[in-house]
Amino acid sequence: MSTEETLLNIDFDKPSLTAARVDDGVVSLSSSAEEICLVPDVGFEGTVDSPGVNRESQPLLGGRGDFEVSFNHFPDDPQFSELVWQAEVAIENGIFPERIYQGSSGSYFVKNPGGKIIGVFKPKDEEPYGRLNPKWTKWMHKLCCPCCFGRSCLIPNQGYLSEAGASLVDSKLGLRIVPKTRRRRKAWAVWATAHGLLVQEPRALIAKSNLYGKSIELYVSLETTQVDSFIHLRLVVKLVSETFNYLRIDRERSRLKRAITEQFPNLRFNRMGLPPKVGSFQLFVEGYKDADYWLRRFEQDPPPEPVMRKFQLEFERLVVLDYMIRNTDRGNDNWLIKYESPPNARRAGDGEMADASEWENAEVRIAAIDNGLAFPFKHPDSWRAYPYHWAWLPQAKQPFSAQTKELVLPLLSDMNFVQELCDELHILFKQDKGFDKRLFEKQMSVMRGQVLNLTQALKDNKSPVQLVQMPAVIVERSKNGSTSSRFFDSFQQRFQHKSPFFSWW
């Protein structure tokens, strides 16, 4: 499928904006949604009337003024923008996200105005080891066993980046098992960041404009791609809801602002209501059930051979994804299976199929969710090994199929492709305020080692269980190697010999 990619080429540094004048009034723009201020900044404002502003681009988050710029607009993906906009409309009308009580982090089912679940939002500060995680199990873990709290191989509070990174890897390899995941920051900053990666692609100038007195050039990429989503500009979603877990001071500050506004209608704050939360937004998939459910059903009542062949192919794609990103949290309760038998398929009374050809039309799909504990900067070497639980399934004992090899082996064997993937992950991860380039290089060293093992396993006709038994490899950038990242001799590999205390847990 051919998709268009857009890029804004901005030839000035990030401006530091504190206020923007609209007509006769002043609108204060907060520079940080998470800024804590005990004495709120206020400004007096006249009537704001901007007929040129598209109403659909206005944020409809609870308690926020019409003057605040929307952070959840995706010009490269209008369908996704529409879904997020529906979520904002629902929240504005009192249909709040519903907390998911399973799992170890604060995650929420997001609904549209009709009350239908359309996505899963995972705030950054409510991740398993985040400061506002509402789940008491992690609180007890931290209180009773602080020495084992957290995962020493992972960078804390980057689960939302890991979710989006897994979606990016899935798109690049064409696996199509990760529901589309987005993250969001200010759009013009993302465009400027992405310029270094996309500038070498064939593109055409389609428009010119200016912003705050600076020229902007709008380009459209002429390159075509076969992936479903726009992979170069993975963005962050920001949402506000009373059902999210906030500090008490944030809720009290929100009540105080509302009370002041009721008494002084002409008084305007930078932000009304609760502060927006940054996190990943993953589309909700329908018709799927926990893998445990269908695995038990398949064991008790094995489906026909055509169904199992399709399931094996989907399973192998899950293995490729998890192994590449070194997912440390893949149990049978956090990946999903969708199985629909063909409507015309029948079984005879003795259990034999009446028409075997009908089963070729059966639908078997796997959805890899909960990818927030991946991309470690080292292989597990402390208490736990964090094994892949799918390695104990019978499907893991079968060698990788020819279809899987044809899909991923040509890509993974190309060092330029691997480096391009690392470049795109760099653009994604560097948007976090706590980004550390040194740790990111270690993350990519682990991923390169995983790619090396996976490539060798595919060439040697190994099975997934044999793959996970291969020694842990780290492929680091050589300090004395070539300055170009496109040459293989600029990297060196080494093996990790230290093993975790519990090899099975």
Coordinates of C-alpha atoms in Angstrom, one line a residue:
M1 CA 0.0 0.0 0.0
S2 CA 1.4 3.4 -0.9
T3 CA 1.3 6.1 1.8
E4 CA 2.4 9.7 1.7
E5 CA 4.8 11.1 4.3
T6 CA 4.8 14.8 5.2
L7 CA 7.6 16.7 6.7
L8 CA 8.0 20.3 7.9
N9 CA 11.5 21.7 7.4
I10 CA 12.0 24.3 10.0
D11 CA 15.1 26.5 9.8
F12 CA 15.1 27.9 13.3
D13 CA 15.7 26.7 16.8
K14 CA 12.9 25.8 19.2
P15 CA 11.3 29.1 20.4
S16 CA 10.6 29.7 24.0
L17 CA 7.1 30.9 24.0
T18 CA 5.3 32.4 27.0
A19 CA 2.4 34.2 25.4
A20 CA 0.7 34.7 22.1
R21 CA -1.4 37.8 21.3
V22 CA -4.8 37.1 19.8
D23 CA -6.8 40.2 18.8
D24 CA -6.9 42.5 21.9
G25 CA -6.4 39.7 24.5
V26 CA -3.4 37.8 25.6
V27 CA -3.4 34.0 25.8
S28 CA -0.8 32.4 28.0
L29 CA 0.6 29.2 26.7
S30 CA 2.2 26.9 29.3
S31 CA 5.6 25.5 28.3
S32 CA 5.1 22.2 30.2
A33 CA 2.0 20.3 30.9
E34 CA 3.5 18.7 34.0
E35 CA 4.8 22.0 35.5
I36 CA 3.9 22.3 39.2
C37 CA 3.2 25.8 40.3
L38 CA 1.8 26.5 43.8
V39 CA 0.7 30.1 42.8
P40 CA -0.9 29.8 39.3
D41 CA 0.0 32.2 36.6
V42 CA -2.9 34.3 35.5
G43 CA -3.5 36.8 32.7
F44 CA -6.4 39.0 31.7
E45 CA -7.9 38.3 28.3
G46 CA -10.5 39.9 26.0
T47 CA -12.8 37.9 23.8
V48 CA -11.0 35.4 21.7
D49 CA -12.6 34.9 18.3
S50 CA -10.6 33.2 15.6
P51 CA -12.8 32.0 12.8
G52 CA -9.8 30.7 10.9
V53 CA -9.2 28.0 13.5
N54 CA -10.6 24.6 12.6
R55 CA -13.0 23.6 15.3
E56 CA -12.1 19.9 15.0
S57 CA -8.5 20.8 16.0
Q58 CA -9.6 22.2 19.3
P59 CA -8.9 20.1 22.4
L60 CA -12.0 19.0 24.2
L61 CA -10.3 17.9 27.3
G62 CA -12.1 18.5 30.5
G63 CA -11.8 22.0 31.9
R64 CA -9.3 23.3 29.3
G65 CA -9.9 26.6 27.5
D66 CA -10.6 27.0 23.8
F67 CA -7.4 29.0 23.5
E68 CA -5.1 26.0 24.2
V69 CA -3.5 24.4 21.2
S70 CA -4.4 20.7 20.6
F71 CA -1.6 18.2 21.0
N72 CA -3.5 15.3 19.6
H73 CA -3.6 16.1 15.9
F74 CA -1.9 13.7 13.4
P75 CA -1.8 15.1 9.9
D76 CA -0.1 11.9 8.6
D77 CA -2.9 9.7 10.0
P78 CA -6.4 11.2 9.8
Q79 CA -8.1 8.0 10.9
F80 CA -6.1 7.9 14.1
S81 CA -6.6 11.6 14.7
E82 CA -10.4 11.0 14.4
L83 CA -10.3 8.3 17.1
V84 CA -8.3 10.4 19.5
W85 CA -10.6 13.3 18.8
Q86 CA -13.6 11.1 19.6
A87 CA -11.9 10.2 22.9
E88 CA -11.5 13.9 23.8
V89 CA -15.2 14.6 22.9
A90 CA -16.3 11.6 25.1
I91 CA -14.2 12.9 28.1
E92 CA -15.6 16.4 27.6
N93 CA -19.1 14.9 27.8
G94 CA -18.5 12.9 30.9
I95 CA -17.7 9.6 29.4
F96 CA -14.4 9.0 31.1
P97 CA -11.7 6.3 30.5
E98 CA -12.2 3.2 32.6
R99 CA -9.3 1.8 34.6
I100 CA -8.2 -1.7 33.6
Y101 CA -7.9 -3.7 36.8
Q102 CA -5.8 -6.5 35.3
G103 CA -2.0 -6.0 35.0
S104 CA 0.5 -4.1 37.1
S105 CA 0.2 -0.6 35.7
G106 CA -2.4 2.1 35.4
S107 CA -4.0 1.6 32.0
Y108 CA -7.4 2.7 30.8
F109 CA -10.1 1.7 28.3
V110 CA -10.8 4.9 26.3
K111 CA -14.3 5.3 24.8
N112 CA -16.0 7.3 22.1
P113 CA -19.1 9.5 22.6
G114 CA -21.2 6.4 22.2
G115 CA -19.6 4.6 25.1
K116 CA -17.7 2.1 22.8
I117 CA -14.2 1.2 23.7
I118 CA -11.8 2.4 21.0
G119 CA -8.4 2.3 22.6
V120 CA -6.1 1.7 25.6
F121 CA -4.3 4.6 27.1
K122 CA -1.2 4.1 29.3
P123 CA 0.0 7.2 31.1
K124 CA 3.8 7.5 31.6
D125 CA 3.6 8.2 35.3
E126 CA 1.3 5.2 36.0
E127 CA 3.6 2.6 34.5
P128 CA 4.5 -0.5 36.7
Y129 CA 7.4 1.4 38.3
G130 CA 6.0 5.0 37.9
R131 CA 5.4 7.3 40.8
L132 CA 1.6 7.4 40.4
N133 CA 1.0 3.7 39.7
P134 CA -2.5 3.1 41.3
K135 CA -2.0 -0.7 41.7
W136 CA -1.4 -1.7 45.3
T137 CA 0.6 -4.8 44.3
K138 CA 3.5 -2.7 43.1
W139 CA 3.2 -0.5 46.2
M140 CA 3.5 -3.6 48.4
H141 CA 6.4 -4.9 46.3
K142 CA 8.3 -1.6 46.8
L143 CA 7.4 -1.5 50.5
C144 CA 8.2 -5.1 51.5
C145 CA 11.0 -6.0 49.0
P146 CA 12.7 -2.8 47.8
C147 CA 15.9 -4.7 46.9
C148 CA 14.0 -6.5 44.2
F149 CA 11.8 -3.6 43.1
G150 CA 12.1 -2.7 39.5
R151 CA 13.9 -4.4 36.7
S152 CA 17.6 -3.6 36.7
C153 CA 17.9 -4.2 32.9
L154 CA 15.3 -1.6 32.0
I155 CA 15.3 2.2 31.9
P156 CA 12.6 3.3 34.4
N157 CA 9.4 5.1 33.3
Q158 CA 9.9 4.5 29.6
G159 CA 7.2 2.0 29.1
Y160 CA 5.2 4.3 26.8
L161 CA 8.2 4.6 24.6
S162 CA 8.6 0.8 24.6
E163 CA 5.0 0.4 23.5
A164 CA 5.5 2.8 20.6
G165 CA 8.9 1.2 19.8
A166 CA 7.4 -2.2 19.5
S167 CA 4.8 -0.9 17.1
L168 CA 7.5 0.7 15.0
V169 CA 9.5 -2.6 14.8
D170 CA 6.3 -4.4 13.9
S171 CA 5.6 -2.0 11.1
K172 CA 9.2 -2.1 9.8
L173 CA 9.2 -5.9 9.6
G174 CA 5.7 -6.1 8.3
L175 CA 4.7 -8.5 11.1
R176 CA 1.3 -6.8 11.7
I177 CA 0.6 -8.2 15.1
V178 CA 1.0 -5.1 17.2
P179 CA -2.1 -2.9 17.4
K180 CA -1.3 0.6 16.1
T181 CA 0.3 2.6 18.9
R182 CA 0.9 6.3 19.1
R183 CA 2.8 8.8 21.2
R184 CA 2.5 12.5 20.9
R185 CA 4.5 15.7 21.5
K186 CA 4.3 19.2 19.9
A187 CA 4.0 18.5 16.2
W188 CA 6.5 21.2 15.0
A189 CA 9.2 19.9 17.3
V190 CA 8.7 16.3 16.0
W191 CA 9.0 17.6 12.4
A192 CA 12.2 19.4 13.2
T193 CA 13.6 16.3 15.0
A194 CA 12.7 14.1 12.1
H195 CA 14.4 16.3 9.5
G196 CA 17.8 14.7 9.9
L197 CA 16.3 11.2 9.0
L198 CA 14.0 12.2 6.2
V199 CA 16.0 14.8 4.4
Q200 CA 17.8 12.3 2.3
E201 CA 14.5 10.8 0.9
P202 CA 13.1 12.0 -2.4
R203 CA 10.6 14.7 -1.7
A204 CA 8.8 17.6 -3.3
L205 CA 8.1 21.1 -2.0
I206 CA 4.4 21.6 -1.9
A207 CA 3.9 24.7 0.3
K208 CA 5.6 27.6 2.1
S209 CA 4.5 29.4 5.1
N210 CA 5.9 31.2 8.1
L211 CA 5.6 30.8 11.9
Y212 CA 6.5 33.6 14.3
G213 CA 8.3 35.4 11.5
K214 CA 10.3 32.3 10.5
S215 CA 10.0 30.5 7.1
I216 CA 8.6 27.0 7.0
E217 CA 8.7 24.6 4.0
L218 CA 6.3 21.8 3.7
Y219 CA 7.5 18.7 1.8
V220 CA 5.8 15.5 0.8
S221 CA 7.9 12.4 0.5
L222 CA 7.8 10.6 -2.9
E223 CA 8.8 7.3 -1.4
T224 CA 6.2 4.6 -1.1
T225 CA 6.0 2.0 1.6
Q226 CA 3.9 -1.1 2.3
V227 CA 3.3 -0.6 6.0
D228 CA -0.1 0.5 7.3
S229 CA 1.0 3.3 9.5
F230 CA 3.4 6.3 9.3
I231 CA 6.5 5.0 11.1
H232 CA 8.8 8.0 11.0
L233 CA 6.8 10.3 13.2
R234 CA 5.6 8.3 16.2
L235 CA 3.9 10.8 18.4
V236 CA 2.6 11.0 22.0
V237 CA -1.0 11.3 23.1
K238 CA -2.0 13.7 25.9
L239 CA -5.3 13.1 27.7
V240 CA -7.0 14.5 30.8
S241 CA -9.6 12.6 32.8
E242 CA -10.9 12.7 36.4
T243 CA -10.5 8.9 36.5
F244 CA -6.7 9.1 36.0
N245 CA -4.5 8.9 39.1
Y246 CA -3.4 12.4 40.1
L247 CA -1.6 13.8 43.1
R248 CA -3.9 15.4 45.6
I249 CA -2.3 18.8 45.1
D250 CA -3.2 18.7 41.4
R251 CA -6.8 18.0 42.2
E252 CA -6.9 20.8 44.8
R253 CA -5.3 23.3 42.5
S254 CA -7.9 22.4 39.8
R255 CA -10.7 23.1 42.3
L256 CA -9.1 26.4 43.3
K257 CA -8.8 27.6 39.8
R258 CA -12.5 26.8 39.1
A259 CA -13.6 28.6 42.2
I260 CA -11.6 31.7 41.3
T261 CA -12.9 31.7 37.7
E262 CA -16.5 31.5 39.0
Q263 CA -15.9 34.6 41.1
F264 CA -13.8 36.5 38.5
P265 CA -15.0 35.6 35.0
N266 CA -12.4 37.8 33.3
L267 CA -9.5 36.1 34.9
R268 CA -7.8 33.5 32.8
F269 CA -5.3 30.8 33.8
N270 CA -2.7 29.1 31.6
R271 CA -4.6 25.8 32.0
M272 CA -7.9 25.0 33.6
G273 CA -8.6 21.6 35.1
L274 CA -6.2 18.8 35.7
P275 CA -2.8 18.6 33.9
P276 CA -2.7 16.4 30.7
K277 CA -1.0 13.1 31.0
V278 CA 1.5 11.9 28.4
G279 CA 1.4 8.2 27.4
S280 CA 0.9 5.7 24.7
F281 CA -2.5 5.2 22.9
Q282 CA -3.1 1.8 21.4
L283 CA -6.1 0.9 19.3
F284 CA -8.5 -1.5 20.8
V285 CA -8.8 -4.8 19.0
E286 CA -12.2 -6.6 18.9
G287 CA -12.9 -10.3 18.9
Y288 CA -9.7 -11.3 20.7
K289 CA -9.3 -13.3 23.9
D290 CA -6.4 -14.1 26.2
A291 CA -4.0 -16.6 24.7
D292 CA -4.6 -18.9 27.7
Y293 CA -8.2 -19.4 26.7
W294 CA -7.5 -20.5 23.2
L295 CA -4.4 -22.5 24.0
R296 CA -6.4 -24.6 26.4
R297 CA -9.2 -25.0 23.8
F298 CA -6.6 -26.0 21.1
E299 CA -5.2 -28.6 23.5
Q300 CA -8.5 -30.1 24.4
D301 CA -10.0 -30.0 20.9
P302 CA -7.3 -29.5 18.3
P303 CA -8.6 -27.6 15.3
P304 CA -8.0 -28.8 11.7
E305 CA -4.5 -28.7 10.2
P306 CA -5.1 -25.6 8.0
V307 CA -6.0 -23.6 11.2
M308 CA -2.9 -24.8 13.1
R309 CA -0.7 -23.8 10.1
K310 CA -2.1 -20.3 10.2
F311 CA -1.7 -20.2 14.0
Q312 CA 1.9 -21.4 13.7
L313 CA 2.8 -18.5 11.2
E314 CA 1.2 -15.9 13.6
F315 CA 3.1 -17.5 16.5
E316 CA 6.4 -17.2 14.7
R317 CA 5.8 -13.5 14.1
L318 CA 5.2 -13.1 17.8
V319 CA 8.5 -14.8 18.5
V320 CA 10.4 -12.6 16.1
L321 CA 9.0 -9.4 17.7
D322 CA 9.6 -10.5 21.3
Y323 CA 13.0 -11.7 20.7
M324 CA 14.1 -8.6 18.7
I325 CA 13.0 -6.2 21.4
R326 CA 13.9 -8.6 24.2
N327 CA 10.5 -8.4 25.8
T328 CA 10.9 -9.1 29.5
D329 CA 7.1 -9.5 30.2
R330 CA 5.6 -12.0 27.8
G331 CA 3.4 -14.4 29.6
N332 CA 0.4 -16.2 28.1
D333 CA -1.9 -13.6 29.7
N334 CA -0.6 -10.6 27.7
W335 CA -1.0 -11.7 24.2
L336 CA -4.3 -12.3 22.4
I337 CA -5.7 -14.7 19.9
K338 CA -8.6 -14.3 17.6
Y339 CA -10.1 -17.4 16.1
E340 CA -13.1 -17.5 13.9
S341 CA -14.1 -20.7 12.1
P342 CA -15.6 -20.3 8.6
P343 CA -19.4 -20.0 8.6
N344 CA -19.9 -23.0 6.3
A345 CA -17.6 -25.3 8.1
R346 CA -19.3 -28.3 9.6
R347 CA -18.3 -31.3 11.6
A348 CA -20.0 -34.7 11.2
G349 CA -21.3 -36.7 14.1
D350 CA -18.2 -38.8 14.4
G351 CA -15.9 -35.7 14.8
E352 CA -14.6 -35.8 11.2
M353 CA -14.8 -32.6 9.1
A354 CA -17.6 -32.6 6.5
D355 CA -15.7 -30.2 4.2
A356 CA -11.9 -29.8 4.9
S357 CA -11.5 -27.1 2.3
E358 CA -13.7 -24.7 4.2
W359 CA -11.2 -24.5 7.0
E360 CA -8.7 -22.7 4.7
N361 CA -10.9 -19.7 5.2
A362 CA -10.7 -19.8 9.0
E363 CA -9.3 -16.6 10.6
V364 CA -6.5 -16.9 13.2
R365 CA -4.8 -13.8 14.3
I366 CA -2.4 -12.9 17.2
A367 CA -2.3 -9.4 18.8
A368 CA 0.9 -8.6 20.8
I369 CA -0.2 -6.2 23.5
D370 CA 1.6 -5.1 26.7
N371 CA 5.0 -4.3 25.2
G372 CA 6.0 -1.7 27.8
L373 CA 8.8 -3.7 29.4
A374 CA 11.0 -4.2 26.5
F375 CA 14.2 -2.7 25.0
P376 CA 16.6 -3.4 27.9
F377 CA 20.0 -1.8 28.0
K378 CA 21.5 -5.1 29.1
H379 CA 20.5 -8.7 29.2
P380 CA 18.9 -9.8 32.5
D381 CA 21.8 -10.7 34.9
S382 CA 20.5 -10.0 38.4
W383 CA 17.7 -11.9 40.2
R384 CA 15.3 -12.9 37.4
A385 CA 15.8 -14.1 33.8
Y386 CA 12.4 -12.9 32.5
P387 CA 12.0 -15.9 30.1
Y388 CA 9.7 -16.0 27.2
H389 CA 6.7 -18.1 28.3
W390 CA 5.8 -19.0 24.8
A391 CA 9.0 -21.1 24.7
W392 CA 7.2 -23.9 26.6
L393 CA 4.4 -24.2 24.0
P394 CA 4.5 -27.1 21.5
Q395 CA 4.6 -24.5 18.7
A396 CA 8.0 -23.4 19.8
K397 CA 9.5 -26.8 19.1
Q398 CA 8.8 -26.5 15.3
P399 CA 11.5 -24.9 13.1
F400 CA 10.7 -21.5 11.7
S401 CA 8.7 -21.8 8.5
A402 CA 9.8 -20.8 5.0
Q403 CA 7.2 -18.0 5.0
T404 CA 8.7 -16.4 8.1
K405 CA 12.2 -16.7 6.7
E406 CA 11.1 -15.0 3.5
L407 CA 9.4 -12.2 5.4
V408 CA 12.2 -11.1 7.8
L409 CA 15.5 -12.7 6.8
P410 CA 16.3 -10.4 3.9
L411 CA 15.6 -7.4 6.1
L412 CA 17.5 -8.6 9.2
S413 CA 20.5 -9.6 7.0
D414 CA 20.9 -6.1 5.7
M415 CA 22.9 -4.0 8.2
N416 CA 21.7 -0.8 6.5
F417 CA 18.1 -1.8 7.4
V418 CA 19.1 -2.6 11.0
Q419 CA 20.8 0.8 11.3
E420 CA 17.8 2.6 9.8
L421 CA 15.7 0.9 12.4
C422 CA 18.0 2.1 15.1
D423 CA 17.9 5.6 13.7
E424 CA 14.1 5.7 13.8
L425 CA 14.1 4.4 17.4
H426 CA 16.5 7.1 18.3
I427 CA 14.1 9.8 17.0
L428 CA 11.4 8.1 19.0
F429 CA 13.2 7.7 22.3
K430 CA 15.0 11.0 22.3
Q431 CA 11.6 12.8 22.7
D432 CA 11.6 11.7 26.4
K433 CA 12.8 14.4 28.8
G434 CA 15.1 11.8 30.5
F435 CA 16.7 10.6 27.3
D436 CA 20.2 9.3 27.8
K437 CA 22.2 8.8 24.6
R438 CA 24.7 6.4 26.3
L439 CA 21.9 4.2 27.6
F440 CA 20.2 4.3 24.3
E441 CA 23.3 3.0 22.6
K442 CA 23.3 0.1 25.0
Q443 CA 19.7 -0.6 24.2
M444 CA 20.6 -0.8 20.5
S445 CA 23.6 -3.0 21.3
V446 CA 21.3 -5.5 22.9
M447 CA 18.9 -5.3 20.0
R448 CA 21.6 -5.8 17.4
G449 CA 22.8 -8.9 19.3
Q450 CA 19.2 -10.2 19.2
V451 CA 19.1 -9.5 15.5
L452 CA 22.3 -11.4 15.0
N453 CA 21.1 -14.5 16.9
L454 CA 17.7 -14.4 15.1
T455 CA 19.3 -14.2 11.7
Q456 CA 21.6 -17.1 12.4
A457 CA 18.7 -19.2 13.8
L458 CA 16.7 -18.6 10.7
K459 CA 19.6 -19.5 8.5
D460 CA 20.3 -22.7 10.5
N461 CA 16.6 -23.8 10.4
K462 CA 16.3 -23.7 14.2
S463 CA 13.1 -23.6 16.2
P464 CA 12.0 -20.8 18.6
V465 CA 13.1 -22.9 21.7
Q466 CA 16.5 -23.4 20.2
L467 CA 16.7 -19.6 19.5
V468 CA 16.2 -18.7 23.1
Q469 CA 18.9 -21.2 24.1
M470 CA 21.5 -19.3 22.1
P471 CA 24.1 -17.4 24.2
A472 CA 23.3 -13.7 24.8
V473 CA 25.2 -11.5 22.4
I474 CA 25.8 -7.7 22.5
V475 CA 26.8 -5.9 19.3
E476 CA 28.4 -2.6 20.2
R477 CA 29.6 0.2 18.1
S478 CA 33.4 0.0 18.0
K479 CA 35.2 3.1 19.3
N480 CA 38.1 2.6 16.9
G481 CA 35.9 1.6 13.9
S482 CA 34.7 3.6 11.0
T483 CA 32.8 6.8 11.7
S484 CA 30.1 5.7 9.3
S485 CA 27.3 3.6 10.8
R486 CA 26.8 1.8 7.4
F487 CA 29.9 -0.4 7.6
F488 CA 29.8 -3.7 9.4
D489 CA 33.4 -3.4 10.7
S490 CA 32.3 -0.4 12.8
F491 CA 30.7 -2.8 15.3
Q492 CA 32.1 -5.5 17.5
Q493 CA 30.3 -8.4 19.3
R494 CA 30.8 -9.8 22.8
F495 CA 29.0 -12.4 24.8
Q496 CA 27.4 -11.8 28.2
H497 CA 28.6 -14.5 30.6
K498 CA 26.9 -13.3 33.8
S499 CA 23.6 -15.2 34.4
P500 CA 20.6 -14.2 36.6
F501 CA 20.1 -16.1 39.9
F502 CA 16.8 -17.6 38.9
S503 CA 17.1 -18.9 35.3
W504 CA 13.5 -20.1 35.2
W505 CA 11.8 -17.0 36.6

